[in-house]
PDB file of C-alpha atoms in Angstrom:
ATOM      1  CA  MET O  21     276.761 116.344 324.203  1.00 51.00           C
ATOM      2  CA  ASN O  22     278.047 113.997 321.965  1.00 59.00           C
ATOM      3  CA  ARG O  23     279.150 110.793 323.228  1.00 75.00           C
ATOM      4  CA  ARG O  24     280.828 109.353 319.694  1.00 75.00           C
ATOM      5  CA  ARG O  25     284.618 110.988 321.782  1.00 77.00           C
ATOM      6  CA  GLU O  26     284.011 108.990 325.579  1.00 83.00           C
ATOM      7  CA  LEU O  27     282.608 105.740 323.456  1.00 84.00           C
ATOM      8  CA  SER O  28     285.398 105.608 321.664  1.00 83.00           C
ATOM      9  CA  LEU O  29     287.040 105.624 324.849  1.00 85.00           C
ATOM     10  CA  ALA O  30     285.178 102.943 326.853  1.00 86.00           C
ATOM     11  CA  ALA O  31     285.648 100.727 323.014  1.00 87.00           C
ATOM     12  CA  ALA O  32     289.931 101.698 323.331  1.00 85.00           C
ATOM     13  CA  MET O  33     289.603 100.156 326.710  1.00 87.00           C
ATOM     14  CA  ALA O  34     287.088  97.550 326.747  1.00 88.00           C
ATOM     15  CA  ALA O  35     290.127  97.036 322.830  1.00 87.00           C
ATOM     16  CA  LEU O  36     292.699  96.897 325.731  1.00 86.00           C
ATOM     17  CA  CYS O  37     291.318  95.220 328.959  1.00 90.00           C
ATOM     18  CA  VAL O  38     290.663  92.227 326.672  1.00 89.00           C
ATOM     19  CA  PRO O  39     294.108  91.374 325.813  1.00 87.00           C
ATOM     20  CA  LEU O  40     295.006  92.017 329.763  1.00 90.00           C
ATOM     21  CA  ALA O  41     292.164  89.683 331.047  1.00 90.00           C
ATOM     22  CA  LEU O  42     293.315  86.559 328.765  1.00 90.00           C
ATOM     23  CA  LEU O  43     297.334  87.234 329.018  1.00 90.00           C
ATOM     24  CA  ALA O  44     298.534  89.091 332.020  1.00 91.00           C
ATOM     25  CA  PRO O  45     295.314  88.664 334.277  1.00 91.00           C
ATOM     26  CA  GLY O  46     297.990  90.393 337.013  1.00 91.00           C
ATOM     27  CA  PHE O  47     296.816  94.234 335.524  1.00 92.00           C
ATOM     28  CA  PHE O  48     293.577  93.908 337.230  1.00 93.00           C
ATOM     29  CA  SER O  49     295.505  92.015 340.205  1.00 94.00           C
ATOM     30  CA  ARG O  50     294.039  94.628 343.616  1.00 92.00           C
ATOM     31  CA  GLU O  51     296.783  96.119 344.408  1.00 93.00           C
ATOM     32  CA  ASN O  52     298.366  96.753 340.685  1.00 93.00           C
ATOM     33  CA  LEU O  53     294.683  98.301 340.274  1.00 94.00           C
ATOM     34  CA  ASN O  54     295.015 100.305 343.944  1.00 94.00           C
ATOM     35  CA  ASP O  55     298.842 101.731 343.045  1.00 94.00           C
ATOM     36  CA  LEU O  56     297.409 102.941 339.177  1.00 94.00           C
ATOM     37  CA  PHE O  57     295.455 105.135 340.968  1.00 95.00           C
ATOM     38  CA  LEU O  58     296.998 106.041 343.784  1.00 95.00           C
ATOM     39  CA  GLY O  59     299.865 107.518 341.103  1.00 94.00           C
ATOM     40  CA  ASN O  60     297.394 109.082 338.169  1.00 95.00           C
ATOM     41  CA  PHE O  61     294.664 110.023 340.680  1.00 96.00           C
ATOM     42  CA  PRO O  62     296.331 113.841 341.048  1.00 96.00           C
ATOM     43  CA  VAL O  63     296.565 113.879 336.912  1.00 97.00           C
ATOM     44  CA  LEU O  64     292.528 113.342 336.686  1.00 97.00           C
ATOM     45  CA  LEU O  65     292.099 116.160 339.278  1.00 97.00           C
ATOM     46  CA  ALA O  66     294.674 118.968 338.200  1.00 97.00           C
ATOM     47  CA  ALA O  67     292.922 116.913 334.472  1.00 97.00           C
ATOM     48  CA  MET O  68     289.429 118.920 336.116  1.00 97.00           C
ATOM     49  CA  GLY O  69     290.532 122.162 336.413  1.00 96.00           C
ATOM     50  CA  ALA O  70     291.974 122.009 333.148  1.00 97.00           C
ATOM     51  CA  THR O  71     289.151 121.297 330.555  1.00 97.00           C
ATOM     52  CA  LEU O  72     287.660 124.045 332.508  1.00 97.00           C
ATOM     53  CA  VAL O  73     290.265 125.903 330.614  1.00 97.00           C
ATOM     54  CA  VAL O  74     290.203 124.149 327.805  1.00 96.00           C
ATOM     55  CA  VAL O  75     286.207 124.345 326.977  1.00 96.00           C
ATOM     56  CA  ALA O  76     286.592 128.090 327.303  1.00 96.00           C
ATOM     57  CA  GLY O  77     289.335 127.980 324.682  1.00 95.00           C
ATOM     58  CA  GLU O  78     292.412 128.953 326.511  1.00 96.00           C
ATOM     59  CA  ILE O  79     295.425 126.785 327.351  1.00 95.00           C
ATOM     60  CA  ASP O  80     297.297 126.539 330.607  1.00 95.00           C
ATOM     61  CA  ILE O  81     300.718 124.603 330.507  1.00 95.00           C
ATOM     62  CA  SER O  82     302.229 126.348 333.879  1.00 96.00           C
ATOM     63  CA  ILE O  83     300.076 122.882 335.668  1.00 96.00           C
ATOM     64  CA  GLY O  84     303.958 121.234 336.593  1.00 96.00           C
ATOM     65  CA  SER O  85     304.908 124.112 338.038  1.00 97.00           C
ATOM     66  CA  ILE O  86     302.207 125.435 339.359  1.00 97.00           C
ATOM     67  CA  PHE O  87     301.505 121.664 341.077  1.00 97.00           C
ATOM     68  CA  ALA O  88     305.147 122.218 342.585  1.00 97.00           C
ATOM     69  CA  ILE O  89     305.267 125.402 344.597  1.00 97.00           C
ATOM     70  CA  CYS O  90     302.368 124.268 345.880  1.00 97.00           C
ATOM     71  CA  GLY O  91     302.945 120.972 347.193  1.00 97.00           C
ATOM     72  CA  VAL O  92     305.849 122.962 348.307  1.00 97.00           C
ATOM     73  CA  ILE O  93     303.488 125.252 350.478  1.00 97.00           C
ATOM     74  CA  ALA O  94     301.413 122.168 352.154  1.00 97.00           C
ATOM     75  CA  GLY O  95     304.909 120.071 353.125  1.00 96.00           C
ATOM     76  CA  THR O  96     305.836 123.377 354.365  1.00 96.00           C
ATOM     77  CA  ALA O  97     302.861 123.747 356.564  1.00 97.00           C
ATOM     78  CA  ALA O  98     303.173 120.904 358.179  1.00 96.00           C
ATOM     79  CA  VAL O  99     306.545 121.025 359.025  1.00 96.00           C
ATOM     80  CA  SER O 100     305.016 124.415 360.666  1.00 95.00           C
ATOM     81  CA  GLY O 101     302.584 122.432 362.165  1.00 93.00           C
ATOM     82  CA  LEU O 102     299.442 124.450 360.977  1.00 95.00           C
ATOM     83  CA  PRO O 103     296.379 121.721 361.675  1.00 95.00           C
ATOM     84  CA  LEU O 104     295.764 119.039 358.179  1.00 95.00           C
ATOM     85  CA  SER O 105     292.841 121.028 357.455  1.00 96.00           C
ATOM     86  CA  VAL O 106     294.102 124.382 356.908  1.00 97.00           C
ATOM     87  CA  THR O 107     297.099 123.335 355.185  1.00 97.00           C
ATOM     88  CA  PHE O 108     294.751 121.725 352.755  1.00 97.00           C
ATOM     89  CA  LEU O 109     293.267 125.447 352.350  1.00 97.00           C
ATOM     90  CA  VAL O 110     296.152 127.316 352.382  1.00 97.00           C
ATOM     91  CA  THR O 111     297.833 124.277 349.537  1.00 97.00           C
ATOM     92  CA  CYS O 112     294.171 125.166 346.775  1.00 97.00           C
ATOM     93  CA  ALA O 113     293.995 128.796 347.918  1.00 98.00           C
ATOM     94  CA  ALA O 114     298.189 129.066 347.217  1.00 97.00           C
ATOM     95  CA  GLY O 115     296.691 127.216 343.794  1.00 97.00           C
ATOM     96  CA  ALA O 116     293.834 129.582 342.912  1.00 98.00           C
ATOM     97  CA  LEU O 117     296.566 132.291 343.118  1.00 97.00           C
ATOM     98  CA  LEU O 118     298.371 131.313 341.036  1.00 97.00           C
ATOM     99  CA  GLY O 119     295.759 130.778 338.484  1.00 97.00           C
ATOM    100  CA  SER O 120     294.873 133.429 338.904  1.00 97.00           C
ATOM    101  CA  SER O 121     297.672 135.483 338.146  1.00 97.00           C
ATOM    102  CA  ASN O 122     297.604 133.675 333.872  1.00 97.00           C
ATOM    103  CA  GLY O 123     293.599 134.715 334.438  1.00 97.00           C
ATOM    104  CA  ALA O 124     294.603 137.923 334.604  1.00 97.00           C
ATOM    105  CA  LEU O 125     297.302 138.897 332.578  1.00 97.00           C
ATOM    106  CA  VAL O 126     294.837 136.783 329.571  1.00 97.00           C
ATOM    107  CA  ALA O 127     291.556 137.851 330.361  1.00 96.00           C
ATOM    108  CA  TYR O 128     292.371 141.458 331.121  1.00 95.00           C
ATOM    109  CA  ALA O 129     295.697 142.318 329.781  1.00 95.00           C
ATOM    110  CA  GLY O 130     294.441 140.119 326.474  1.00 93.00           C
ATOM    111  CA  LEU O 131     297.470 138.017 326.760  1.00 96.00           C
ATOM    112  CA  PRO O 132     297.327 134.842 324.606  1.00 96.00           C
ATOM    113  CA  SER O 133     297.619 132.379 327.733  1.00 96.00           C
ATOM    114  CA  ILE O 134     299.694 129.808 325.762  1.00 95.00           C
ATOM    115  CA  VAL O 135     302.507 132.842 326.334  1.00 96.00           C
ATOM    116  CA  VAL O 136     301.625 133.791 329.831  1.00 97.00           C
ATOM    117  CA  THR O 137     301.588 129.935 330.361  1.00 97.00           C
ATOM    118  CA  LEU O 138     304.776 129.706 329.806  1.00 96.00           C
ATOM    119  CA  ALA O 139     305.897 132.163 330.876  1.00 97.00           C
ATOM    120  CA  THR O 140     305.067 131.822 334.111  1.00 96.00           C
ATOM    121  CA  MET O 141     306.253 128.001 334.121  1.00 96.00           C
ATOM    122  CA  VAL O 142     309.688 128.673 334.110  1.00 96.00           C
ATOM    123  CA  ALA O 143     309.424 131.429 336.391  1.00 96.00           C
ATOM    124  CA  GLY O 144     307.631 129.942 338.545  1.00 95.00           C
ATOM    125  CA  ARG O 145     310.075 126.630 338.817  1.00 94.00           C
ATOM    126  CA  GLU O 146     313.009 129.154 338.741  1.00 95.00           C
ATOM    127  CA  ALA O 147     311.612 130.969 341.861  1.00 96.00           C
ATOM    128  CA  LEU O 148     311.032 127.665 343.455  1.00 96.00           C
ATOM    129  CA  ARG O 149     313.758 126.232 342.782  1.00 94.00           C
ATOM    130  CA  TRP O 150     315.825 129.095 344.097  1.00 95.00           C
ATOM    131  CA  ILE O 151     313.955 129.954 347.324  1.00 95.00           C
ATOM    132  CA  THR O 152     314.046 125.889 348.429  1.00 94.00           C
ATOM    133  CA  GLN O 153     317.926 125.559 346.344  1.00 93.00           C
ATOM    134  CA  GLY O 154     316.355 121.900 345.225  1.00 89.00           C
ATOM    135  CA  ALA O 155     316.110 121.285 349.281  1.00 93.00           C
ATOM    136  CA  TRP O 156     313.400 118.902 349.277  1.00 95.00           C
ATOM    137  CA  VAL O 157     310.752 119.065 351.913  1.00 95.00           C
ATOM    138  CA  GLN O 158     310.870 117.018 355.040  1.00 93.00           C
ATOM    139  CA  GLY O 159     310.154 116.060 358.844  1.00 91.00           C
ATOM    140  CA  LEU O 160     306.154 116.083 358.034  1.00 94.00           C
ATOM    141  CA  PRO O 161     304.183 115.597 360.675  1.00 93.00           C
ATOM    142  CA  PRO O 162     302.600 111.595 360.883  1.00 92.00           C
ATOM    143  CA  SER O 163     298.997 114.271 361.031  1.00 92.00           C
ATOM    144  CA  PHE O 164     300.575 115.354 357.721  1.00 94.00           C
ATOM    145  CA  GLN O 165     300.646 111.698 355.824  1.00 92.00           C
ATOM    146  CA  TRP O 166     298.328 109.876 354.478  1.00 93.00           C
ATOM    147  CA  LEU O 167     295.425 112.254 355.577  1.00 93.00           C
ATOM    148  CA  GLY O 168     296.543 111.378 359.133  1.00 90.00           C
ATOM    149  CA  LEU O 169     294.285 107.763 358.091  1.00 91.00           C
ATOM    150  CA  GLY O 170     297.057 105.293 357.681  1.00 89.00           C
ATOM    151  CA  GLN O 171     298.531 103.852 354.340  1.00 89.00           C
ATOM    152  CA  ALA O 172     295.599 101.289 354.350  1.00 91.00           C
ATOM    153  CA  ARG O 173     292.570 103.674 354.165  1.00 93.00           C
ATOM    154  CA  PHE O 174     293.644 107.259 352.392  1.00 95.00           C
ATOM    155  CA  PRO O 175     293.005 104.758 348.742  1.00 95.00           C
ATOM    156  CA  ALA O 176     288.903 104.617 350.138  1.00 95.00           C
ATOM    157  CA  VAL O 177     289.829 108.052 350.780  1.00 96.00           C
ATOM    158  CA  ALA O 178     290.832 109.314 347.798  1.00 96.00           C
ATOM    159  CA  ALA O 179     288.797 108.092 345.869  1.00 96.00           C
ATOM    160  CA  VAL O 180     285.878 109.521 347.171  1.00 97.00           C
ATOM    161  CA  LEU O 181     287.118 113.053 346.990  1.00 96.00           C
ATOM    162  CA  THR O 182     287.749 112.040 343.295  1.00 96.00           C
ATOM    163  CA  LEU O 183     285.387 110.600 341.839  1.00 95.00           C
ATOM    164  CA  GLY O 184     282.883 112.773 343.946  1.00 97.00           C
ATOM    165  CA  LEU O 185     284.083 115.542 342.453  1.00 97.00           C
ATOM    166  CA  GLN O 186     284.472 114.110 339.349  1.00 96.00           C
ATOM    167  CA  ALA O 187     280.293 113.572 339.613  1.00 96.00           C
ATOM    168  CA  ALA O 188     279.894 117.575 340.574  1.00 97.00           C
ATOM    169  CA  LEU O 189     281.621 118.861 337.703  1.00 96.00           C
ATOM    170  CA  ALA O 190     279.967 116.263 334.981  1.00 95.00           C
ATOM    171  CA  TRP O 191     276.357 117.390 336.703  1.00 96.00           C
ATOM    172  CA  GLY O 192     277.493 121.039 336.772  1.00 96.00           C
ATOM    173  CA  SER O 193     278.266 120.868 333.268  1.00 94.00           C
ATOM    174  CA  ARG O 194     274.927 120.170 332.337  1.00 93.00           C
ATOM    175  CA  HIS O 195     273.004 121.669 334.754  1.00 94.00           C
ATOM    176  CA  LEU O 196     274.496 125.402 335.389  1.00 96.00           C
ATOM    177  CA  ALA O 197     274.904 128.206 334.012  1.00 95.00           C
ATOM    178  CA  ALA O 198     277.987 129.263 335.051  1.00 95.00           C
ATOM    179  CA  PHE O 199     279.199 125.480 332.846  1.00 96.00           C
ATOM    180  CA  ARG O 200     277.265 126.726 330.190  1.00 95.00           C
ATOM    181  CA  ALA O 201     279.071 130.300 330.679  1.00 96.00           C
ATOM    182  CA  VAL O 202     282.194 128.716 330.119  1.00 97.00           C
ATOM    183  CA  TYR O 203     281.361 126.740 327.778  1.00 96.00           C
ATOM    184  CA  ALA O 204     279.458 129.843 325.293  1.00 96.00           C
ATOM    185  CA  THR O 205     282.412 131.835 325.787  1.00 96.00           C
ATOM    186  CA  GLY O 206     285.225 128.387 324.149  1.00 95.00           C
ATOM    187  CA  SER O 207     282.768 128.731 321.483  1.00 93.00           C
ATOM    188  CA  ASP O 208     282.895 132.161 320.354  1.00 94.00           C
ATOM    189  CA  ALA O 209     284.007 135.200 322.939  1.00 93.00           C
ATOM    190  CA  GLU O 210     282.282 138.077 321.068  1.00 93.00           C
ATOM    191  CA  ALA O 211     277.910 136.400 320.552  1.00 94.00           C
ATOM    192  CA  ALA O 212     278.971 134.411 324.194  1.00 94.00           C
ATOM    193  CA  ARG O 213     279.443 138.925 325.658  1.00 93.00           C
ATOM    194  CA  LEU O 214     275.959 139.506 323.531  1.00 94.00           C
ATOM    195  CA  ALA O 215     273.891 137.155 324.677  1.00 92.00           C
ATOM    196  CA  GLY O 216     274.942 139.110 328.616  1.00 93.00           C
ATOM    197  CA  ILE O 217     277.895 136.729 329.816  1.00 95.00           C
ATOM    198  CA  HIS O 218     281.480 138.421 330.233  1.00 96.00           C
ATOM    199  CA  PRO O 219     284.174 136.766 328.420  1.00 96.00           C
ATOM    200  CA  ALA O 220     286.596 138.323 330.856  1.00 96.00           C
ATOM    201  CA  ARG O 221     285.405 136.801 334.534  1.00 96.00           C
ATOM    202  CA  VAL O 222     284.558 133.488 332.804  1.00 97.00           C
ATOM    203  CA  LYS O 223     288.180 133.103 331.506  1.00 97.00           C
ATOM    204  CA  PHE O 224     289.399 134.794 334.262  1.00 97.00           C
ATOM    205  CA  ALA O 225     287.544 132.327 336.664  1.00 97.00           C
ATOM    206  CA  VAL O 226     288.834 129.784 335.155  1.00 97.00           C
ATOM    207  CA  PHE O 227     292.168 129.644 334.836  1.00 97.00           C
ATOM    208  CA  ALA O 228     291.216 130.636 339.122  1.00 98.00           C
ATOM    209  CA  ALA O 229     289.667 126.770 339.392  1.00 97.00           C
ATOM    210  CA  GLY O 230     292.355 125.747 337.550  1.00 97.00           C
ATOM    211  CA  GLY O 231     294.997 126.883 340.558  1.00 97.00           C
ATOM    212  CA  ALA O 232     292.819 125.238 342.891  1.00 97.00           C
ATOM    213  CA  PHE O 233     292.307 121.324 341.371  1.00 97.00           C
ATOM    214  CA  ALA O 234     296.556 121.505 340.634  1.00 97.00           C
ATOM    215  CA  GLY O 235     296.713 122.924 344.670  1.00 97.00           C
ATOM    216  CA  LEU O 236     294.739 120.518 345.815  1.00 97.00           C
ATOM    217  CA  ALA O 237     296.291 118.133 343.358  1.00 97.00           C
ATOM    218  CA  ALA O 238     299.196 118.775 345.333  1.00 97.00           C
ATOM    219  CA  PHE O 239     297.544 118.793 348.307  1.00 97.00           C
ATOM    220  CA  MET O 240     296.951 114.541 348.175  1.00 97.00           C
ATOM    221  CA  ASN O 241     299.886 113.819 345.947  1.00 96.00           C
ATOM    222  CA  ALA O 242     302.226 115.505 349.247  1.00 96.00           C
ATOM    223  CA  VAL O 243     301.091 113.052 351.366  1.00 96.00           C
ATOM    224  CA  ARG O 244     301.567 109.682 349.593  1.00 94.00           C
ATOM    225  CA  PHE O 245     305.005 110.348 350.993  1.00 93.00           C
ATOM    226  CA  ASN O 246     307.286 110.966 353.507  1.00 91.00           C
ATOM    227  CA  GLN O 247     309.457 113.770 351.679  1.00 93.00           C
ATOM    228  CA  VAL O 248     308.584 116.875 349.229  1.00 95.00           C
ATOM    229  CA  PRO O 249     310.851 116.852 346.253  1.00 93.00           C
ATOM    230  CA  SER O 250     310.464 120.496 345.394  1.00 91.00           C
ATOM    231  CA  ASN O 251     310.573 119.040 341.623  1.00 91.00           C
ATOM    232  CA  ALA O 252     307.690 117.428 341.282  1.00 93.00           C
ATOM    233  CA  GLY O 253     304.960 117.545 338.127  1.00 91.00           C
ATOM    234  CA  ILE O 254     307.510 118.005 335.851  1.00 91.00           C
ATOM    235  CA  GLY O 255     305.998 116.369 332.785  1.00 89.00           C
ATOM    236  CA  LEU O 256     302.235 117.592 334.825  1.00 93.00           C
ATOM    237  CA  GLU O 257     301.644 119.491 332.308  1.00 92.00           C
ATOM    238  CA  MET O 258     301.264 117.824 328.769  1.00 90.00           C
ATOM    239  CA  LYS O 259     300.262 115.036 331.014  1.00 91.00           C
ATOM    240  CA  VAL O 260     297.227 117.018 331.369  1.00 95.00           C
ATOM    241  CA  ILE O 261     296.801 118.387 328.787  1.00 93.00           C
ATOM    242  CA  ALA O 262     297.231 115.056 326.562  1.00 91.00           C
ATOM    243  CA  ALA O 263     294.249 113.105 329.081  1.00 93.00           C
ATOM    244  CA  VAL O 264     291.738 116.233 328.568  1.00 94.00           C
ATOM    245  CA  VAL O 265     292.518 116.355 324.324  1.00 91.00           C
ATOM    246  CA  VAL O 266     292.425 112.326 324.300  1.00 91.00           C
ATOM    247  CA  GLY O 267     288.851 113.162 326.250  1.00 91.00           C
ATOM    248  CA  GLY O 268     287.620 115.234 323.509  1.00 88.00           C
ATOM    249  CA  ALA O 269     287.582 119.161 323.923  1.00 91.00           C
ATOM    250  CA  ALA O 270     288.029 121.265 321.438  1.00 88.00           C
ATOM    251  CA  ILE O 271     291.846 122.598 322.354  1.00 85.00           C
ATOM    252  CA  GLY O 272     289.884 126.016 320.277  1.00 87.00           C
ATOM    253  CA  GLY O 273     287.369 126.160 323.345  1.00 89.00           C
ATOM    254  CA  GLY O 274     283.489 124.830 323.398  1.00 90.00           C
ATOM    255  CA  ARG O 275     283.284 121.809 324.066  1.00 90.00           C
ATOM    256  CA  GLY O 276     284.687 118.629 326.030  1.00 91.00           C
ATOM    257  CA  SER O 277     283.233 117.175 328.503  1.00 93.00           C
ATOM    258  CA  PHE O 278     284.916 115.438 331.821  1.00 95.00           C
ATOM    259  CA  GLY O 279     283.722 112.317 331.117  1.00 93.00           C
ATOM    260  CA  GLY O 280     285.408 112.484 329.170  1.00 93.00           C
ATOM    261  CA  THR O 281     288.692 113.061 330.361  1.00 95.00           C
ATOM    262  CA  LEU O 282     288.109 111.171 333.249  1.00 95.00           C
ATOM    263  CA  LEU O 283     288.273 108.159 329.612  1.00 94.00           C
ATOM    264  CA  GLY O 284     291.033 109.796 329.186  1.00 93.00           C
ATOM    265  CA  VAL O 285     293.241 109.835 331.526  1.00 95.00           C
ATOM    266  CA  LEU O 286     292.565 106.334 332.220  1.00 94.00           C
ATOM    267  CA  LEU O 287     293.383 105.328 329.028  1.00 92.00           C
ATOM    268  CA  LEU O 288     297.525 106.836 329.355  1.00 92.00           C
ATOM    269  CA  ALA O 289     297.598 105.448 332.412  1.00 93.00           C
ATOM    270  CA  SER O 290     296.524 101.959 331.534  1.00 92.00           C
ATOM    271  CA  VAL O 291     299.090 102.159 328.189  1.00 89.00           C
ATOM    272  CA  GLY O 292     302.562 101.644 330.506  1.00 89.00           C
ATOM    273  CA  PRO O 293     302.103  98.925 333.590  1.00 90.00           C
ATOM    274  CA  ALA O 294     299.912  97.580 329.952  1.00 91.00           C
ATOM    275  CA  LEU O 295     303.106  97.352 328.327  1.00 89.00           C
ATOM    276  CA  VAL O 296     304.780  96.044 330.992  1.00 89.00           C
ATOM    277  CA  PHE O 297     302.260  93.063 332.230  1.00 90.00           C
ATOM    278  CA  LEU O 298     302.438  92.604 328.964  1.00 87.00           C
ATOM    279  CA  GLY O 299     306.068  92.001 328.285  1.00 87.00           C
ATOM    280  CA  VAL O 300     306.747  94.327 325.959  1.00 84.00           C
ATOM    281  CA  SER O 301     309.514  97.514 325.849  1.00 80.00           C
ATOM    282  CA  SER O 302     307.668 100.226 327.950  1.00 74.00           C
ATOM    283  CA  TYR O 303     309.710 102.598 325.838  1.00 79.00           C
ATOM    284  CA  TRP O 304     307.285 102.278 323.366  1.00 83.00           C
ATOM    285  CA  GLU O 305     304.846 104.536 326.117  1.00 83.00           C
ATOM    286  CA  ARG O 306     305.437 107.619 324.645  1.00 79.00           C
ATOM    287  CA  ALA O 307     305.593 106.005 321.133  1.00 84.00           C
ATOM    288  CA  LEU O 308     301.672 105.151 322.253  1.00 83.00           C
ATOM    289  CA  HIS O 309     301.653 107.473 324.234  1.00 82.00           C
ATOM    290  CA  GLY O 310     301.873 110.183 321.089  1.00 83.00           C
ATOM    291  CA  VAL O 311     299.810 108.348 318.444  1.00 84.00           C
ATOM    292  CA  ILE O 312     296.710 108.358 320.796  1.00 84.00           C
ATOM    293  CA  ILE O 313     297.005 111.821 321.170  1.00 82.00           C
ATOM    294  CA  LEU O 314     297.589 112.257 317.216  1.00 84.00           C
ATOM    295  CA  LEU O 315     294.106 109.462 316.721  1.00 82.00           C
ATOM    296  CA  ALA O 316     292.951 112.016 318.482  1.00 78.00           C
ATOM    297  CA  VAL O 317     293.863 115.503 317.039  1.00 76.00           C
ATOM    298  CA  GLY O 318     293.135 113.670 313.756  1.00 78.00           C
ATOM    299  CA  VAL O 319     289.352 112.905 314.817  1.00 74.00           C
ATOM    300  CA  GLU O 320     289.739 116.976 316.314  1.00 70.00           C
ATOM    301  CA  ALA O 321     289.974 117.870 313.030  1.00 73.00           C
ATOM    302  CA  LEU O 322     287.747 115.653 311.143  1.00 73.00           C
ATOM    303  CA  HIS O 323     284.741 116.519 312.942  1.00 68.00           C
ATOM    304  CA  ARG O 324     285.827 120.805 312.694  1.00 67.00           C
ATOM    305  CA  GLY O 325     286.263 119.542 308.599  1.00 68.00           C
ATOM    306  CA  GLN O 326     283.467 118.252 308.430  1.00 66.00           C
ATOM    307  CA  GLY O 327     281.700 121.070 310.732  1.00 63.00           C
ATOM    308  CA  ALA O 328     282.442 123.542 308.571  1.00 62.00           C
ATOM    309  CA  ARG O 329     280.524 121.852 305.207  1.00 65.00           C
ATOM    310  CA  GLY O 330     277.845 121.621 306.935  1.00 63.00           C
ATOM    311  CA  ARG O 331     277.645 125.393 307.618  1.00 60.00           C
ATOM    312  CA  ARG O 332     278.663 125.910 304.278  1.00 64.00           C
ATOM    313  CA  LEU O 333     276.216 123.601 302.511  1.00 62.00           C
ATOM    314  CA  ALA O 334     273.469 124.772 304.643  1.00 61.00           C
ATOM    315  CA  ALA O 335     273.886 128.229 303.528  1.00 61.00           C
TER     316      ALA O 335
END
């Protein structure tokens, strides 16, 4: 697997860290790094599922709505007295169910994923607003907040969970046939079918997995607060998809890595706080995000052009 994008992102992170180390060493304080992690690990969890969807050649822009719905489900389940483990399973299952509905429409009805997930994004948001009337879930029990571990120990548990999943997915993408089926489907669905792979099942499965990861992200995010907002996750889909694309996943499918997604999340999440520590207006954050995404898309287009030229010469 080509590692050029990961190396480029690592170089970009190093280029960002050097001036920070010289001019604003406070950026690397334990408190700031802890806040940076807690604010962005749900994005990384959601991005892991989105990586599967993009590698399979599809896109899911309903992630933010699934995140909001699952957060409210988690909070409501906790308030109703369900045990933490049951709340966790219910939340992830709800995410998987919502993702599965997208997957069924894309894989078996043959509808374009961007149209399907745009529709479910809007429908999900409006349904949640109608059901909750905009109210937040309150009265969360202490056993739910911070997983009952306390604020001091929660970051370590969240880090172990996030990095463990990251490592498992990275390993699986290199060694498991199921992941190879995802790459093959995204690269050429017809060729995958001729090779004995069922592309519709693969696409259904990646949408279900993407929904489950969004549910997991919502659960882990909800336990950090004493209330669960019904409008959570606004703009999350753009953060997630941007991180996946910046991380090197081909938007047309067939290429991408979980390591690249991790670096994409790290880079995009670090830009805003870095500007603050360097004394630059945070208004530049989105502009810099746009530049980074344009560079990533440009590199992707250049890569595709070189690949097509190489195939023509070989023919």
